[in-house]
Each structure stands twice: as C-alpha cells, then as structure tokens.
Tab-separated table of C-alpha atoms in Angstrom:
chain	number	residue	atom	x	y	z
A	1	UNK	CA	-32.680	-9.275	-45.141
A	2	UNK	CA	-32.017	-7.654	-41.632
A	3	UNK	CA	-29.094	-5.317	-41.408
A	4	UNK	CA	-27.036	-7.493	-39.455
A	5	UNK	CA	-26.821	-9.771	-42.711
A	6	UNK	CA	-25.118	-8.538	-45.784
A	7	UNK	CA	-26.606	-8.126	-48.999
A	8	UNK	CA	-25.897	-11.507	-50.424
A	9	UNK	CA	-25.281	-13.583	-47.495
A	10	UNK	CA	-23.087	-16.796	-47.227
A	11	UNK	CA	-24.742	-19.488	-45.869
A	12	UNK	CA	-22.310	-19.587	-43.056
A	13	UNK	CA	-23.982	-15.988	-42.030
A	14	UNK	CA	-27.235	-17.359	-42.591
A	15	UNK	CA	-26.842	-19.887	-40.026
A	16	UNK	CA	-25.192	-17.189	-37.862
A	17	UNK	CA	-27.966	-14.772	-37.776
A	18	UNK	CA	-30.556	-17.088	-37.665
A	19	UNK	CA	-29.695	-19.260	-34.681
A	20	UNK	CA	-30.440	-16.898	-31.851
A	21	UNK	CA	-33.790	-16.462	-33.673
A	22	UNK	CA	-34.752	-20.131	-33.900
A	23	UNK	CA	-33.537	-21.224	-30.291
A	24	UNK	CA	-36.155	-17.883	-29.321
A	25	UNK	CA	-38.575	-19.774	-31.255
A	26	UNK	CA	-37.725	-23.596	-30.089
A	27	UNK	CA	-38.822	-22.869	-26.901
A	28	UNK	CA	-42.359	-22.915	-27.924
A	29	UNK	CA	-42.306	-24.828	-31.283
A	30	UNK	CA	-39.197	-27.184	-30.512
A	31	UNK	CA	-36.003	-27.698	-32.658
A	32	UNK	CA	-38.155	-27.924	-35.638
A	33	UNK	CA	-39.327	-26.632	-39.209
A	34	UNK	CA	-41.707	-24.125	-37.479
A	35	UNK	CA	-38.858	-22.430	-35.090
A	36	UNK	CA	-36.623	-22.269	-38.386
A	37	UNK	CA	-39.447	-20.478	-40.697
A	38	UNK	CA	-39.922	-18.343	-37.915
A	39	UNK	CA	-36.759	-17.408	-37.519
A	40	UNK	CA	-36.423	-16.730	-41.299
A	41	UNK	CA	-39.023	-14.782	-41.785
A	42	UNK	CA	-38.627	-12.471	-38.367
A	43	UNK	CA	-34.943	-11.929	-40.318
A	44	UNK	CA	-36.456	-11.416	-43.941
A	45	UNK	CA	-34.681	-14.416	-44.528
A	46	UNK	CA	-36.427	-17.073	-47.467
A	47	UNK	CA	-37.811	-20.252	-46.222
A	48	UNK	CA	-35.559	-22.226	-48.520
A	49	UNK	CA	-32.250	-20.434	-47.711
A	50	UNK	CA	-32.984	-20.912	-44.390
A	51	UNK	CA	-33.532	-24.823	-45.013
A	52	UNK	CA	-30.436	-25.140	-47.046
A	53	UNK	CA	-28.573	-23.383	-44.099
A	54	UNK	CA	-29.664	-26.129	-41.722
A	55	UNK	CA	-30.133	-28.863	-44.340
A	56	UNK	CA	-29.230	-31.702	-41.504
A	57	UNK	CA	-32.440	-30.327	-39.100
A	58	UNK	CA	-32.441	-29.812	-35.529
A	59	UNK	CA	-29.156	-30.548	-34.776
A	60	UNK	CA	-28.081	-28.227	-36.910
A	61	UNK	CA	-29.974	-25.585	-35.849
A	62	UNK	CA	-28.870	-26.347	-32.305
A	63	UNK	CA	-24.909	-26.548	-32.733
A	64	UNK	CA	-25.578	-22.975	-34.640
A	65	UNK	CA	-26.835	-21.740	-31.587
A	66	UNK	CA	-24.297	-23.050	-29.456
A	67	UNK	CA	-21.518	-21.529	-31.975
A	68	UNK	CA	-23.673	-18.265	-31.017
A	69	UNK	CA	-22.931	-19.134	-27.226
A	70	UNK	CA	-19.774	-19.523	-27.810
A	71	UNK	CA	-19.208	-16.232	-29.656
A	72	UNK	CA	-21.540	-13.967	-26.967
A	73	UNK	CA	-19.502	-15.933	-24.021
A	74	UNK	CA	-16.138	-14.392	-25.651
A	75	UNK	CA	-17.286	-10.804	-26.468
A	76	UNK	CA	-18.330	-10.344	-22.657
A	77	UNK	CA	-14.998	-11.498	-21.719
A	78	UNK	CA	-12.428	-10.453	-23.748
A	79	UNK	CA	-8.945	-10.791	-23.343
A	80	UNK	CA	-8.502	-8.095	-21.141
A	81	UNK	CA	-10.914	-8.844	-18.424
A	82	UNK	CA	-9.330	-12.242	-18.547
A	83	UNK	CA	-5.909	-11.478	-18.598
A	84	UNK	CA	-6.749	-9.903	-14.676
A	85	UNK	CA	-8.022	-12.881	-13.311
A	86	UNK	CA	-6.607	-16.122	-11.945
A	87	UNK	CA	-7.523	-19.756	-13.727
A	88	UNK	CA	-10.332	-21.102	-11.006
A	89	UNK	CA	-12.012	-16.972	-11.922
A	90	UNK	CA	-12.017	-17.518	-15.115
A	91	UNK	CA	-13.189	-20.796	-15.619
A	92	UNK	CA	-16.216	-20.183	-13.545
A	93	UNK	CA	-16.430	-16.289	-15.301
A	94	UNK	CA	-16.647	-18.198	-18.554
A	95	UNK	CA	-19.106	-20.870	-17.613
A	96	UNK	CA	-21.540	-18.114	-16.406
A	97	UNK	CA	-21.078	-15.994	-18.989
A	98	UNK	CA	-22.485	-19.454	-21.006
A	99	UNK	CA	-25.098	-19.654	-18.555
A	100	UNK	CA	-26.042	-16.030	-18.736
A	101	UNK	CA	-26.498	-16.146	-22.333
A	102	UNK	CA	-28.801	-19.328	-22.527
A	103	UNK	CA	-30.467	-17.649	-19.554
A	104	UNK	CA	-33.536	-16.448	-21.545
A	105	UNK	CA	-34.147	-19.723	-23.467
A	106	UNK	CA	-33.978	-22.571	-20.407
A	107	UNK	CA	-36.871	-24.139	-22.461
A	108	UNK	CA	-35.138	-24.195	-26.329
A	109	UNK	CA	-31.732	-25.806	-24.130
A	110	UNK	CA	-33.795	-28.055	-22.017
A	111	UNK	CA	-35.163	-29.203	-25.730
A	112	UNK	CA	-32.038	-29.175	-27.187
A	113	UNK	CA	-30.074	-31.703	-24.828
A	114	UNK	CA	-33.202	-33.847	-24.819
A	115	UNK	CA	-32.536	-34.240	-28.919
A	116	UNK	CA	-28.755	-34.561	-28.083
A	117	UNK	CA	-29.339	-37.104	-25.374
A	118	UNK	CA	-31.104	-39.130	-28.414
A	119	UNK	CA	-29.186	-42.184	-29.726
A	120	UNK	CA	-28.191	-41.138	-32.957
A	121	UNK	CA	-26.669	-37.905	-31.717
A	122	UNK	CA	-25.211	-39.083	-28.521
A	123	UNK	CA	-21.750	-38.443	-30.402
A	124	UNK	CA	-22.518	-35.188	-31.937
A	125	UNK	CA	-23.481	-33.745	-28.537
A	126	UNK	CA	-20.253	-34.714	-27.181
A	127	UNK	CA	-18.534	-33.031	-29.356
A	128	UNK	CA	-20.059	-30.509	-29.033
A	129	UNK	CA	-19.712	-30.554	-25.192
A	130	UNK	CA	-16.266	-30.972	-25.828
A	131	UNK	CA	-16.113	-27.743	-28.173
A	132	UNK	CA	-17.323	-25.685	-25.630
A	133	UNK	CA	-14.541	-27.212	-22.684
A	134	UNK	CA	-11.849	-26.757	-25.726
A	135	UNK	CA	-12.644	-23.197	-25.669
A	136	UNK	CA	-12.924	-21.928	-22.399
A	137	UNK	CA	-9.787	-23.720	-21.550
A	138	UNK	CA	-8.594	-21.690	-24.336
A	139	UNK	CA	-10.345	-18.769	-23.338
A	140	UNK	CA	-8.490	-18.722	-20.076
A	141	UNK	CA	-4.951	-19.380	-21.834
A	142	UNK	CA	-4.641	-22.960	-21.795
A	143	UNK	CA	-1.811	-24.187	-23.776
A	144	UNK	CA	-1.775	-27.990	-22.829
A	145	UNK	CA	-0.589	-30.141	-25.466
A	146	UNK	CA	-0.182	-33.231	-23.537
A	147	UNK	CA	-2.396	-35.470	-22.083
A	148	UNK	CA	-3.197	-32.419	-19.651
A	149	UNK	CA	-4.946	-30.904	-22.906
A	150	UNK	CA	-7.550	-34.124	-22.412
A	151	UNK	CA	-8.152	-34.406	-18.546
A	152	UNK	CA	-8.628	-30.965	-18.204
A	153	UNK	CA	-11.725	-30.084	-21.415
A	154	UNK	CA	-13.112	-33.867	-20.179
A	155	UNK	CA	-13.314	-32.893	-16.857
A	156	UNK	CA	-14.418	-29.326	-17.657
A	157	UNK	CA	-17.349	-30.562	-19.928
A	158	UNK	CA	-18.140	-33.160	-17.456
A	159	UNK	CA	-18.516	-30.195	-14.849
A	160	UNK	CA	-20.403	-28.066	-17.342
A	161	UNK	CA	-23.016	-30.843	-18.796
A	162	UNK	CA	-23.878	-31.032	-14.725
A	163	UNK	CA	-23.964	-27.426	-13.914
A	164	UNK	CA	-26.620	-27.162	-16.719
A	165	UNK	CA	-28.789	-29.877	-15.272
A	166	UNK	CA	-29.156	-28.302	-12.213
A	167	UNK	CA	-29.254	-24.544	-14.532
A	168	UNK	CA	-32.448	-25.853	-16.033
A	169	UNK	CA	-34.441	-26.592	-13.011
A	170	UNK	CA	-33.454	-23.595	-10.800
A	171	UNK	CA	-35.686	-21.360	-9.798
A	172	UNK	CA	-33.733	-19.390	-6.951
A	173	UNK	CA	-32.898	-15.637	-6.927
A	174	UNK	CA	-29.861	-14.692	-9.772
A	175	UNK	CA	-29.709	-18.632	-10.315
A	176	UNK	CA	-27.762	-18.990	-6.666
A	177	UNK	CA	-27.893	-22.306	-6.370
A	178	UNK	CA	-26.412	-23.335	-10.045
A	179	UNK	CA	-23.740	-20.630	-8.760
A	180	UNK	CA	-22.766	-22.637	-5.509
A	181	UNK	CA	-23.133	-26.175	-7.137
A	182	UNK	CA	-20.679	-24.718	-10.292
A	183	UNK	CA	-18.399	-23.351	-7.618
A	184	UNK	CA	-18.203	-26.696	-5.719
A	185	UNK	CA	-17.864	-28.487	-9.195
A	186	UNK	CA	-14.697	-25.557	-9.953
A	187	UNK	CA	-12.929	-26.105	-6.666
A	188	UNK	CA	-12.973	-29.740	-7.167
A	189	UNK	CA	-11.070	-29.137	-10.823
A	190	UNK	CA	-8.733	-27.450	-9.004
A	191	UNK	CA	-7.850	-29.922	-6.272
A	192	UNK	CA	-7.345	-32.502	-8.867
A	193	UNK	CA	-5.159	-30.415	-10.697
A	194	UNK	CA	-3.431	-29.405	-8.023
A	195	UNK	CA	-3.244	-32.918	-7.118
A	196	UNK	CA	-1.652	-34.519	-10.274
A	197	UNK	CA	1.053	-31.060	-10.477
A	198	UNK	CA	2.502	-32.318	-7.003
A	199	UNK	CA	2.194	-36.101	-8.435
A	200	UNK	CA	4.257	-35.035	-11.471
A	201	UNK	CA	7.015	-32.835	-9.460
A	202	UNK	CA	7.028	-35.794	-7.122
A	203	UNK	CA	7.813	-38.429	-10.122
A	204	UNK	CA	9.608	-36.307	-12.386
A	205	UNK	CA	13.347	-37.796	-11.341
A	206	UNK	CA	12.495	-41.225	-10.856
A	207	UNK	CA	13.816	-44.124	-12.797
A	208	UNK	CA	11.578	-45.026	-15.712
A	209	UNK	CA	11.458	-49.214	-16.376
A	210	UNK	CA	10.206	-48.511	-19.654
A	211	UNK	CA	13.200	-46.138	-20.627
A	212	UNK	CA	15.474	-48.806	-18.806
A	213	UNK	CA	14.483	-51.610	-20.634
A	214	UNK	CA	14.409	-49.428	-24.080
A	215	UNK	CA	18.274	-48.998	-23.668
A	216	UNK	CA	18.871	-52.497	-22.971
A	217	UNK	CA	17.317	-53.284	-26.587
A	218	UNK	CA	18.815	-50.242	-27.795
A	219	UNK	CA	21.836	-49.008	-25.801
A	220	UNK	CA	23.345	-45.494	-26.015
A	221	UNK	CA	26.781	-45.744	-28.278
C-alpha cells in the first residue's frame, strides 16, 4: 500500500486513491482493465481489491475520478478565497479550477465522455454532470430551494458540458480560448438570472387566478 492509504483500507479509499492513477493511465489504455491494474499496482494496491473497488467497470472508474475533481476543485478554493468574491467570480473560479485539474489528462476525459455519451450511460453521465453543477452552486453559497435550485445547476451543467467540448480541442496559450468561450457562457447565466429576479419583483403583487379560484372552492372563514 502507498502511504496515502491506510493500513487496511476501505474500499471507499481504494477507489479514492486509485482514481487519479487510472484516469493517468486511461489516457493511453482507455477506461479499462489495463488502466485499473496499472493503477493498482503503481499504488501497491492487489489486482482484485482494485476490481472489487470498481466492480461496475469503466464507469466506475470514471465517476471516481470525477469525485477526485470534485474534491481537488474545493481544496484550491476554499471557503475563504470564495467568501471574497462575487457569484459570476466564483462560478467561473470554480469551473477552471475543474478545468485546471483535468488539464493533464484531456485524453482519459475526452475517453471518458465518449463512454458517457454511450446509450446505456446517457443517464449516469447526467447525473453526474448534474453533481458537479450541484456543487459549485454550492461551492459559491447557493441556497436555492425552489425551482431556482433547478434552472440554475441545469443551466450551469449545460454551460460546463460545452466549455469542456471546446476544453478538449484547444490548443491556444493557458487554454485562452476555453477561457473567453466559458466567460461568454458565465455572462449569459447571469443575464438570465438577472432577467427572471426583475420578472419575479415585477410579478410578486399581482393577483394570482389560481389562488382566486382556490378560495372560491375553499373560502377564508
């Protein structure tokens, strides 16, 4: 076992320390048996463990890694930092910090949303997708419990499924133009938000017909 593991791991912090090691490895072998033996045995990690800890295959291995994401996106923006900056900062803060992370495995994510483009895990990448919108939205101190909560992660995961596709195929200095197309993406989040808050103030006092006819079936004594 590697240090970073304990003695007798769970298989919860199997899958933990092994997923940055097999999405290193996907990019050559794919979301496969090979990338997962690799991993296991670059972590001192046996073969079977390993297969128990991703007994449902590839898309295992890859919603591991994207728990990893999600974890390194949070530790290099705590709190804190986040606390100083206003929403449209932090969104886009958080979705770079994604894209910084995945930065040095284009070719294991480029794999990976090919397998979750696939049929039978169509919903499982969504949910995924959503996951990710759930927690930045979270991240930046989201609180929505209405059908705000909704709009905002679908539009957020929306934006972030096609800042990747443009992530994967950019080859400009620092990733600039993934940064310009996410900022476009942002500031047109923010309009619509901005857009349905005026909407809202704007209906807030008018006379509901569905509250109008509920008191004619059930009048106020």
């Amino acid at each position: 076992m590697t240090d970073a593991l304990p003695q007798d791991p769970t298989l919860d912090e199997v899958r933990e320390a092994l997923a940055p090691l097999i999405a290193t490895n996907a990019a050559f072998d794919g979301w496969g048996d090979a990338a997962r033996d690799a991993a296991a045995d670059m972590a001192k990690v046996d073969r079977d463990i390993a297969l128990l800890a991703f007994s449902d295959g590839p898309v295992d291995m890859i919603d591991a890694w994207f728990a990893s994401v999600d974890r390194a996106m949070l530790a290099a923006l705590p709190p804190e930092t986040l606390a100083t900056m206003k929403v449209r900062a932090k969104i886009t803060a958080l979705v770079e910090a994604r894209l910084a992370v995945t930065a040095p495995n284009r070719e294991a994510l480029r794999r990976a949303l090919a397998i979750l483009s696939l049929p039978q895990n169509i919903v499982r990448g969504a949910r995924l997708g959503w996951r990710a919108a759930d927690l930045m939205w979270r991240a930046a101190g989201d609180t929505a419990t209405d059908y705000n909560h909704y709009t905002k992660r679908t539009m957020l995961a929306g934006v972030y499924a096609a800042t990747l596709t443009v992530f994967l195929d950019d080859e400009s200095a620092g990733h600039a133009d993934t940064s310009a197309f996410l900022s476009r993406r942002i500031d047109g989040i923010m309009r619509f938000e901005k857009a349905k808050a005026g909407f809202l103030a704007r209906t807030a006092h008018r006379p509901s017909l569905s509250r109008f006819i509920g008191r004619l079936r059930y009048p106020v004594v």
